[in-house]
Structure formats: C-alpha cells, structure tokens
XYZ file of C-alpha atoms in Angstrom:
590
model
C 123.467 180.142 86.158
C 120.956 177.385 86.185
C 118.720 177.308 89.262
C 118.883 174.183 91.400
C 116.280 171.731 90.233
C 115.548 173.640 86.980
C 116.657 173.097 83.396
C 117.707 175.767 80.893
C 114.901 177.955 79.761
C 112.757 177.338 82.823
C 111.625 180.104 85.031
C 113.501 180.916 88.231
C 112.429 179.289 91.455
C 110.281 181.224 93.878
C 110.077 180.452 97.592
C 106.257 180.263 97.432
C 106.329 177.662 94.696
C 104.059 174.843 96.026
C 106.125 172.112 94.435
C 108.995 172.608 96.897
C 109.538 172.659 100.596
C 107.878 170.504 103.272
C 104.479 171.219 101.608
C 105.602 170.338 98.082
C 104.206 167.635 95.820
C 103.083 164.634 97.747
C 104.737 166.103 100.850
C 108.141 164.907 99.493
C 111.293 166.974 99.003
C 113.530 166.514 95.974
C 116.454 164.310 96.832
C 120.009 165.080 95.875
C 120.448 164.695 92.134
C 116.747 164.082 91.471
C 114.257 166.344 89.670
C 111.219 167.867 91.166
C 108.980 165.323 89.461
C 110.869 162.324 90.656
C 111.161 160.664 87.215
C 114.498 161.803 85.672
C 118.021 162.445 86.743
C 119.233 166.097 86.466
C 122.697 167.311 85.484
C 124.258 170.168 87.428
C 127.609 171.893 86.765
C 128.200 172.266 90.493
C 127.781 168.511 91.036
C 130.821 166.632 89.723
C 128.946 163.379 90.112
C 126.033 164.445 87.895
C 127.557 162.911 84.693
C 128.709 159.732 86.400
C 125.612 159.000 88.454
C 123.909 155.844 87.298
C 120.231 156.227 87.042
C 118.125 153.410 88.478
C 114.953 153.370 86.443
C 113.374 150.941 88.918
C 113.871 152.996 92.049
C 111.361 155.534 90.780
C 108.950 152.760 89.995
C 109.262 151.349 93.509
C 108.676 154.800 95.062
C 105.774 155.569 92.823
C 104.315 152.133 93.485
C 104.351 152.834 97.209
C 102.953 156.320 96.705
C 100.129 155.215 94.394
C 98.928 151.810 95.640
C 95.569 152.126 93.824
C 97.024 152.053 90.259
C 94.856 149.800 88.081
C 96.770 147.198 86.065
C 94.771 147.934 82.922
C 95.989 151.549 82.852
C 99.687 150.721 82.830
C 100.064 150.291 79.066
C 98.167 153.516 78.485
C 100.460 155.502 80.774
C 103.559 154.243 79.146
C 103.166 156.425 76.047
C 102.635 159.462 78.176
C 105.895 158.829 79.995
C 107.828 158.850 76.684
C 106.352 162.189 75.555
C 107.058 163.638 78.963
C 110.695 162.650 78.775
C 111.025 164.359 75.372
C 109.397 167.526 76.610
C 111.012 167.627 79.998
C 111.265 171.016 81.634
C 107.673 172.019 81.207
C 105.838 171.410 84.466
C 102.468 171.908 82.770
C 102.916 168.606 80.908
C 103.890 166.614 83.972
C 102.030 163.320 83.562
C 101.680 162.982 87.337
C 99.945 166.351 87.523
C 97.500 165.319 84.816
C 97.088 161.729 86.011
C 97.964 161.384 89.658
C 97.319 157.634 89.565
C 100.046 156.940 86.960
C 102.545 154.261 87.900
C 105.756 153.397 86.012
C 105.913 149.793 84.909
C 108.443 147.201 85.904
C 109.630 144.984 83.045
C 110.510 142.084 85.325
C 114.318 142.293 84.654
C 117.238 142.954 86.926
C 119.047 146.300 87.217
C 122.556 145.911 85.779
C 123.673 149.298 87.075
C 125.380 150.136 83.672
C 122.775 152.499 82.243
C 124.146 156.028 81.747
C 122.268 159.069 82.828
C 120.484 160.841 80.018
C 122.075 164.289 79.397
C 119.902 167.264 79.294
C 118.254 167.857 75.955
C 119.073 164.369 74.597
C 116.427 162.036 73.335
C 115.790 159.508 76.080
C 115.972 155.925 75.035
C 112.929 153.714 75.556
C 114.140 150.736 77.527
C 111.037 148.801 76.477
C 111.281 149.578 72.709
C 113.482 146.503 71.970
C 111.486 144.147 74.220
C 108.807 142.129 72.497
C 105.437 141.849 74.040
C 105.310 145.300 75.625
C 102.152 147.011 76.645
C 101.427 148.454 73.226
C 97.677 147.893 73.461
C 97.741 145.279 70.705
C 97.972 142.259 73.017
C 96.045 141.548 76.268
C 97.909 139.132 78.450
C 94.955 138.825 80.843
C 92.536 137.803 78.083
C 93.761 134.209 77.677
C 92.094 131.383 79.638
C 95.422 130.262 81.086
C 96.280 133.722 82.438
C 95.972 134.575 86.107
C 93.247 137.064 86.964
C 94.254 140.739 86.917
C 95.677 142.048 90.205
C 93.167 143.728 92.415
C 93.648 146.499 94.963
C 93.942 145.262 98.576
C 90.462 146.567 99.405
C 88.808 144.454 96.683
C 90.810 141.235 96.853
C 88.647 139.446 99.491
C 85.406 140.352 97.720
C 86.792 139.199 94.364
C 87.971 135.879 95.837
C 84.589 135.195 97.457
C 82.785 136.012 94.212
C 85.055 133.666 92.262
C 84.493 130.822 94.752
C 80.748 131.400 94.622
C 80.818 131.184 90.810
C 82.831 127.965 90.975
C 80.336 126.397 93.410
C 77.409 127.355 91.193
C 79.167 125.968 88.109
C 80.159 122.693 89.857
C 76.718 121.974 91.388
C 73.576 121.936 89.422
C 71.199 121.395 92.365
C 67.748 122.898 92.449
C 66.301 123.106 96.000
C 62.756 123.227 94.663
C 63.083 120.166 92.467
C 62.089 116.760 93.982
C 65.084 114.652 94.920
C 65.461 111.102 93.734
C 66.059 108.621 96.570
C 69.084 106.439 95.854
C 69.491 104.451 99.117
C 68.927 100.699 98.574
C 66.604 100.642 101.590
C 64.056 102.805 99.720
C 64.807 101.876 96.091
C 64.947 98.100 96.608
C 68.265 97.874 94.757
C 70.561 95.002 95.543
C 73.288 96.608 97.592
C 75.265 93.422 97.706
C 76.494 94.025 94.137
C 78.848 96.770 95.210
C 79.523 95.372 98.661
C 83.022 94.432 99.669
C 83.397 90.800 100.700
C 83.227 90.228 104.426
C 85.705 88.251 106.432
C 83.131 85.566 107.150
C 82.249 85.014 103.462
C 83.128 81.498 102.426
C 84.339 81.272 98.824
C 83.291 77.607 98.740
C 79.874 78.275 100.147
C 76.905 77.651 97.888
C 75.628 81.066 98.783
C 78.796 82.846 97.655
C 78.979 85.479 94.959
C 80.053 82.933 92.270
C 76.998 80.782 92.820
C 74.817 83.844 92.874
C 76.285 84.869 89.497
C 75.404 81.436 88.113
C 71.843 82.054 89.149
C 72.007 85.675 87.996
C 69.427 85.448 85.227
C 66.660 83.882 87.227
C 67.435 85.915 90.359
C 67.268 89.191 88.525
C 64.036 88.292 86.814
C 62.292 87.090 89.917
C 64.083 89.168 92.553
C 62.393 92.490 91.977
C 59.202 91.563 93.749
C 61.138 89.980 96.608
C 63.206 93.120 97.070
C 60.096 95.234 97.210
C 58.584 92.832 99.705
C 61.672 92.991 101.905
C 61.629 96.780 101.744
C 57.998 96.857 102.809
C 58.649 94.540 105.757
C 61.646 96.618 106.772
C 59.558 99.791 106.688
C 56.870 98.072 108.779
C 59.435 96.930 111.336
C 60.947 100.405 111.559
C 57.482 101.907 111.981
C 56.598 99.466 114.757
C 59.879 100.157 116.530
C 59.413 103.902 116.277
C 55.816 103.739 117.487
C 56.784 101.430 120.337
C 59.682 103.652 121.339
C 57.488 106.728 121.221
C 54.895 104.988 123.364
C 57.516 103.944 125.887
C 58.960 107.428 126.112
C 55.461 108.846 126.533
C 54.643 106.410 129.325
C 57.885 107.088 131.168
C 57.368 110.825 130.817
C 53.798 110.594 132.067
C 54.843 108.444 135.022
C 57.585 110.897 135.938
C 55.242 113.857 135.653
C 52.584 112.142 137.727
C 55.103 111.177 140.390
C 56.622 114.640 140.596
C 53.621 116.885 140.117
C 50.481 114.737 140.202
C 48.484 113.656 143.248
C 49.702 110.337 144.767
C 47.633 107.253 144.126
C 45.054 106.572 146.824
C 42.007 104.449 147.550
C 38.599 105.919 148.317
C 36.458 105.009 151.312
C 36.925 103.185 154.629
C 37.944 99.812 153.212
C 36.396 96.359 153.384
C 38.047 93.259 154.903
C 39.745 93.404 158.292
C 43.501 92.882 158.558
C 45.937 92.929 161.478
C 49.044 95.050 161.034
C 52.059 95.172 163.305
C 54.106 98.367 163.496
C 57.490 97.763 165.174
C 59.309 100.229 167.358
C 61.255 102.976 165.661
C 58.910 103.133 162.688
C 57.990 106.554 161.349
C 56.404 108.090 158.268
C 57.429 106.067 155.241
C 58.297 103.033 157.399
C 54.699 102.769 158.551
C 53.417 103.587 155.074
C 55.424 100.809 153.432
C 54.134 98.253 155.941
C 50.532 99.298 155.335
C 51.022 99.257 151.562
C 52.418 95.717 151.632
C 49.447 94.594 153.725
C 47.058 96.086 151.167
C 45.694 98.753 153.511
C 46.745 101.794 151.435
C 47.570 102.244 147.756
C 50.718 104.373 147.961
C 53.191 105.477 150.606
C 53.163 109.070 149.357
C 49.430 109.354 149.971
C 49.828 108.080 153.553
C 52.683 110.454 154.390
C 50.727 113.368 152.923
C 47.657 112.443 155.020
C 49.827 112.084 158.135
C 51.246 115.556 157.631
C 47.784 117.013 157.081
C 46.438 115.460 160.305
C 47.393 117.464 163.433
C 47.739 114.216 165.427
C 49.426 112.285 162.658
C 52.799 112.348 164.396
C 51.350 110.561 167.446
C 51.257 107.166 165.746
C 53.122 104.589 167.809
C 54.362 101.061 167.512
C 51.831 98.346 168.120
C 49.330 96.055 166.498
C 46.352 97.599 164.697
C 43.165 96.131 163.348
C 42.647 97.905 160.044
C 40.864 97.270 156.754
C 42.086 96.652 153.263
C 41.980 99.277 150.502
C 41.413 102.216 152.829
C 42.052 105.798 151.885
C 45.186 107.156 153.502
C 43.208 109.664 155.589
C 40.844 106.917 156.854
C 43.813 104.744 157.826
C 45.322 107.592 159.857
C 42.053 108.239 161.687
C 41.544 104.575 162.525
C 45.082 104.105 163.804
C 44.639 107.067 166.123
C 41.484 105.462 167.567
C 42.333 103.270 170.621
C 39.672 100.780 169.516
C 41.740 99.834 166.479
C 44.837 99.070 168.496
C 45.229 95.385 169.058
C 48.414 95.604 171.086
C 49.522 92.995 173.553
C 49.531 94.927 176.840
C 51.257 93.718 179.989
C 49.940 95.527 183.106
C 52.356 96.515 185.864
C 52.836 93.846 188.540
C 51.702 90.982 186.276
C 53.325 87.624 187.020
C 55.051 85.650 184.300
C 52.668 82.744 184.539
C 49.817 85.063 183.589
C 51.803 86.527 180.680
C 52.489 83.033 179.298
C 48.805 82.266 179.300
C 48.056 85.551 177.524
C 50.559 84.793 174.772
C 49.125 81.310 174.220
C 45.689 82.765 173.899
C 46.792 85.546 171.553
C 48.649 83.222 169.229
C 46.023 80.518 169.541
C 48.513 78.013 170.894
C 48.110 75.040 173.169
C 48.022 75.986 176.838
C 51.472 75.800 178.420
C 53.350 76.238 175.109
C 54.863 79.598 176.002
C 55.692 78.492 179.568
C 57.655 75.516 178.268
C 59.577 77.723 175.837
C 60.387 80.199 178.610
C 61.691 77.428 180.829
C 63.872 75.801 178.202
C 65.117 78.878 176.323
C 65.397 81.503 179.070
C 69.144 81.941 178.622
C 68.741 82.742 174.909
C 66.556 85.792 175.457
C 69.376 88.149 176.485
C 69.221 88.352 180.266
C 71.857 90.620 181.883
C 74.968 89.198 183.502
C 73.797 90.076 186.988
C 70.643 87.956 186.645
C 70.752 85.299 189.389
C 71.063 81.733 188.171
C 70.282 80.375 191.638
C 68.425 77.072 191.337
C 65.949 78.329 193.952
C 64.690 80.923 191.453
C 61.327 79.746 190.222
C 61.390 81.655 186.904
C 64.552 83.426 185.678
C 62.425 85.633 183.404
C 60.375 86.973 186.315
C 60.925 90.698 186.601
C 62.244 90.904 182.995
C 59.010 90.827 181.027
C 58.712 94.569 181.223
C 55.115 95.849 181.482
C 54.256 97.697 178.279
C 52.348 97.326 175.002
C 53.890 94.964 172.456
C 53.049 94.053 168.861
C 52.188 90.382 169.057
C 50.333 89.563 165.879
C 48.835 86.280 164.806
C 51.301 83.978 163.172
C 54.281 85.167 165.193
C 56.285 82.944 167.545
C 56.160 83.010 171.385
C 59.928 83.316 171.669
C 59.816 86.465 169.543
C 57.415 88.085 171.970
C 59.428 87.022 175.038
C 62.680 88.268 173.558
C 61.103 91.600 172.737
C 59.953 92.012 176.364
C 63.361 91.136 177.809
C 65.011 93.572 175.462
C 62.694 96.311 176.634
C 63.461 95.499 180.303
C 67.214 95.674 179.711
C 66.761 98.998 178.009
C 64.758 100.476 180.882
C 67.015 99.058 183.608
C 70.094 100.409 181.918
C 68.665 103.900 182.160
C 68.368 103.620 185.949
C 71.945 102.552 186.797
C 70.740 99.759 189.062
C 74.203 98.645 190.308
C 74.952 102.029 191.861
C 71.493 102.292 193.474
C 71.723 98.761 194.897
C 75.066 99.504 196.499
C 73.773 102.728 198.023
C 70.788 100.943 199.569
C 72.893 98.117 201.082
C 71.780 95.483 198.586
C 74.025 92.881 197.046
C 73.217 93.445 193.383
C 70.609 94.781 190.975
C 68.788 91.467 191.147
C 67.816 92.200 194.762
C 66.773 95.727 193.780
C 64.402 94.329 191.150
C 63.035 91.961 193.785
C 62.305 94.882 196.154
C 60.575 96.753 193.340
C 58.393 93.705 192.604
C 57.314 93.560 196.266
C 56.518 97.275 196.307
C 54.511 96.898 193.104
C 52.295 94.150 194.572
C 52.009 95.238 198.242
C 51.295 98.864 197.554
C 47.846 99.189 196.102
C 48.248 102.805 195.111
C 51.200 104.584 193.586
C 51.198 107.459 195.983
C 51.954 104.931 198.746
C 54.909 103.284 196.956
C 57.590 105.403 198.631
C 56.397 104.550 202.171
C 55.876 100.879 201.304
C 59.465 100.833 200.028
C 60.616 102.273 203.363
C 58.753 99.516 205.219
C 60.685 96.905 203.154
C 64.065 98.378 203.978
C 63.179 98.872 207.682
C 62.191 95.199 208.040
C 65.450 94.107 206.342
C 67.532 95.836 209.016
C 69.520 93.417 211.173
C 68.403 95.054 214.445
C 64.734 94.882 213.535
C 62.898 93.741 216.696
C 59.382 94.050 215.246
C 59.631 91.321 212.583
C 63.099 90.028 213.455
C 64.341 90.439 209.909
C 61.361 88.789 208.242
C 59.287 90.642 205.635
C 56.039 88.649 206.307
C 54.280 89.776 203.067
C 51.110 87.984 202.007
C 52.057 88.562 198.353
C 54.938 86.091 198.594
C 52.603 83.378 199.881
C 50.168 84.085 197.072
C 53.064 83.820 194.603
C 53.944 80.410 195.949
C 50.369 79.236 195.729
C 49.743 80.885 192.418
C 46.829 82.853 193.730
C 45.866 86.416 194.677
C 43.864 86.793 197.859
C 43.832 88.736 201.123
C 43.038 85.704 203.247
C 46.101 83.516 203.213
C 45.156 81.678 206.419
C 46.566 81.538 209.931
C 50.071 82.777 210.405
C 51.180 79.614 212.179
C 50.043 77.528 209.263
C 51.690 79.846 206.739
C 55.028 79.612 208.554
C 55.065 75.933 207.933
C 55.311 76.420 204.134
C 58.884 75.428 203.234
C 59.716 77.606 200.280
C 62.534 80.092 199.593
C 59.859 82.613 198.624
C 57.939 82.307 201.923
C 58.785 85.593 203.700
C 56.892 84.415 206.777
C 59.554 81.792 207.328
C 62.822 83.046 205.783
C 64.792 86.112 206.832
C 65.460 88.638 204.140
C 64.319 88.827 200.522
C 62.806 85.961 198.548
C 65.013 84.184 195.982
C 63.746 86.331 193.158
C 61.142 88.867 191.994
C 57.471 87.904 192.356
C 56.174 90.181 189.560
C 57.218 92.516 186.784
C 57.468 95.967 188.371
C 56.764 99.136 186.472
C 58.655 102.392 186.373
C 56.933 103.866 189.466
C 57.713 100.860 191.641
C 61.326 100.896 190.470
C 61.649 104.575 191.305
C 60.211 104.062 194.801
C 62.472 101.067 195.430
C 65.458 103.242 194.599
C 64.194 106.260 196.576
C 62.307 105.163 199.715
C 60.692 107.847 201.829
C 62.401 108.246 205.222
C 60.254 107.055 208.192
C 60.132 104.622 211.156
C 57.335 102.494 209.704
C 57.250 98.736 209.932
C 53.572 98.167 209.210
C 50.854 99.537 206.983
C 47.268 98.792 206.077
C 45.344 100.215 203.150
C 41.933 101.464 204.233
C 40.786 102.685 200.858
C 42.176 104.357 197.757
C 42.730 107.619 199.551
C 43.964 106.261 202.842
C 46.790 103.918 203.817
C 47.710 103.809 207.494
C 51.342 103.187 208.440
C 52.441 102.162 211.951
C 55.735 101.958 213.784
C 54.771 99.191 216.235
C 52.760 96.026 215.972
C 50.254 97.217 218.638
C 49.494 100.334 216.641
C 49.238 98.303 213.511
C 46.716 95.860 215.021
C 44.583 98.780 216.161
C 44.514 100.210 212.680
C 43.688 96.832 211.336
C 40.684 96.335 213.588
C 39.306 99.710 212.618
C 39.678 98.768 208.979
C 37.827 95.485 209.496
C 35.005 97.130 211.457
C 34.579 99.812 208.897
C 34.540 97.275 206.126
C 31.902 95.128 207.900
C 29.717 98.141 208.636
C 29.418 99.082 204.942
C-alpha cells in the first residue's frame, strides 16, 4: 500500500521526517491531494477524486510567488528547465529543485486558466505547457534588452533607489550645465539686444503711428547699422541710474537706522554752556516734564526735550518747577536751564500781593506790558462781564469795580506781548477755583450774611484792617460784632479807616476828623452807612478768607495794633481810647 504523500518505490514515511508536520518545509503542511513539494498533483487509490481533480498550474505559481518574493526576473528562464527535469524524475526528494534553489519561482505565461487540463498520472511524461508557445524563456531571446522594453522588475526594497537613480540619470542627460563654467548673460538689459523684436504689441500701440513696427521695419537697415552704439549707451545710462538709486537707497536706510539707534540708545542732543542772549519764557499752569521741555525748545533755550527731561530727573529739585515767567538764555545746556529756573532771581512772574486793590493791579499790568497808563483799567471796566465772574457776583450799580475781590493774589505768567484781558481772565479763573473750594454759600448762610459776595467783602476788610495774620481771627470777630443789630458801641456802623482810604484812593492812618469823614457821601463810607460797604475793598488772600469764615469768639468791638507782636482788643470805647493813648505816647517816645 502506497504511503500517503509518497509515490511507488519511495521510502516509507517516518514521523521525524522534517518535511512534514507543523515544522515541515516552509512551515506549510501538504494540502489534500497535493504533494509534499507543492508542485504536482498526486494520485491515490483511496481518493476517488484523484483522477478527476483538475490541476491548476497557476495556483502553485501564485503560492510560490508569495513565498519567494525575492525571485529575480532574470533567473526565471533558467529555472524553467529544472522544473521539467524534476517533473520527469518525480519521487526523488534529493532532486527537488526547491531544495537546491530555494529562490526558484514558477513562471506565469500570462494566459487564463481554462480548467480543462487533466491531472498527470503517476509515471507519465508531463507535458510542457510552454513547449508550443513561441517566445518562451529559452535563453535565446532577451525581452528586456530592447530599447522599447520596460525596465526589469525590481524587488520592493530596491524599487525606490532604482527610480531615483533613473531620474538622476535623466536630469544629467537633459542638462549639460557646468557650475564652474562662466555663464553667458542673455537679458537685453545687459546684452544691449533690442527686446522689442520679440515683444507682443501693446494695447496702446497705434498701427498708423509713424513709430509703429512697420515704419521701424522700413528703417531697419539704417537702424540696425547705427543702433548698436545707441543700445550700449542706453544700457550704460540705465546701469548708472540703477547704481545711483541703489546708493541713494542705501544711504537713506543708513541714515534712518543711525537716527533710530541714536534716538533709542544714544545720548540726547544738548547744548553746552550757560547760553547767550536773554529770553522770557512763560510756563502755564499744569505743565510738567515734556510740556515744559517743548516750550523751552521752541523758544531756543534747549536743544532737545529728552535732554531736559533727563536733567530734570537727575536734579533732586527738578520736580519743584512751577508755572510762571522765567528769564532764561538761549542755547543753554539742559542742566543749566534747570538750575536757573530753580533760582528765584530768574523768575519774572507777575505777583499780586494779598490785599492789593484792583487799581494798583491795573497799573502793574500796564507797566509790565509796556502799555499806555489806564489801558488795563478801561478794559476791566468795559469787559468785566466777559471774564467769567460767578452768578452770585453783585451787579449793583453802587459797586465801584465788579472785579474787586476776584483778582486773586498769586503769581501769574504775564509775559511781554500778551494782552491785558488774558491776564485779567486768568486771575478771575484762579479766584473762582479757590472760592469753589471753600463752599462760600454755606459759610455765608451760617454767619448770617446774605450771599458769598458779602463774605468776600468781610474777608477784604479783615485783610486790610488786620496788619498781622495772627490777628485775623479776632479782627473778623470785631467785624461781626459791629454788624449786630443791638450793637450800642458803634450802632451798627463798622467805622473802618480802610474804607475811607479806598474811597480816596490812598493808604494812610490819618484820615482826618471823624466829623469831617462822616460827611463823605459814599456807599463805601463805613463811618456814615450802617452795615457792609457795597463791595470788597481789596483782593483777600487765603488766610483772610479763612478768618472771615471762622471768627474767634469774643466780646471785642475795638482793637489797636501796637506793634507786630501786640494788638490790643477792647470791649468798650473807653477801654479802646485808653489803649490808643498808650500807643500814641509810646510811639512819640521812641
């Protein structure tokens, strides 16, 4: 009985045979009806289908092709002869072509399987399916040797490298460029060639124009003969223009870069020294740092704002600069300008002392602005309502000057060339600002006054009558005590010499006899009228305003100032006269 998987005459199968089992050849077991070498159908008496089974010669090729993917295409025609001898000598495992050449791969003839091929019986001469086909792999013809043939197939691992090599060879064959060889310039700009010959006509070309292509062709002979030098000349001019543009652009970029670097990292521009010519500079309120620096730079005092701000930060007192008018010099170093502005001698501010009357201020403005005497007074009289007086300002016709009490005592920048109305408006604005801080309406109501106007009037009296600030609170109390309706000492009259001096436009302690003074018919004459004068008689300062709003409690109706350290206050007129005599005797004895 023939062993399964063996032909007649072969040796019996042994369980340790390495060609079988899970560890057999290629790790593959023989399928039903297939030999141990996987290349020929076997016939078995026990298998009734062995004689009818149709052998598929291409199934083995497909399996072997998957099992041996590295088969070289040039070896296929050599292996074909070995397959024929193996089929004739089948049954001898020693001559198995796969054992001798493990890379052998059966060939596929490119046809379709008809399924009608009969299985080859054992011992019969197998028929060569390729014997009747012309052009087989007989070694006499190389189908890959013709120029039209595709390149031989390559294994998957070598296909990318082969493709890159082929592309590289094609690039080298298509380009004959030598990187070391000098290149010939072909652009018309450098060669001087007439690029208009190959130019497409533009939309604006006129076919009837004398300068058209037809007319140029008529002149072709002479133009070509004489145009070579012109083309070279145009090329030279073009190169010169390009060079100038490039040099100019490079210079501009360099300048901009240098300016940026100097601005960001370099020292700011500055003059050296203390300057030369004198110049007056006005610094308005609310100016700081760069605001002041820009004003000085425009006046020619400093060279750059950055240098001034740097010098101000370096100076410990640099932040103390205030608004005002300064007498400086042109082309000063920033540090010198800071030092001079901090020196009181350089300040040329227009200063209004506390208690100054308006008539004096008008004269000061005329003198400062070098105007005709009386110019500022006329402007104040005609334009008073345009300077921004508050609503509670009294428009009583008995008021001598509606701006009295509103030209707030302070330092103002009044520079030469400015207008008087600008200075007056600035002073009124400052007064409104200071009065708004004090809440005058509420204080006036608390003190029994009609309105803030009367409160300003009291403050102006305190400012003039009280010679020293430490006496302002008691002087204020004297004013309010004399205004009381039940006052039996003065009977409601204030009787202040300052009001008489205001009427007369003077400032003196000897106003004359009381009887004569009472005869002066004027709403400001406190020796005749009862109550307050029609309006303020000066411009009070902050201390006088504070005392008018906060009088010191006391029964005083009289006072006399002996000296700076001593002011004597009295409750009755007899006591007051006694104090007055002592003052006069002491003054005469000195």
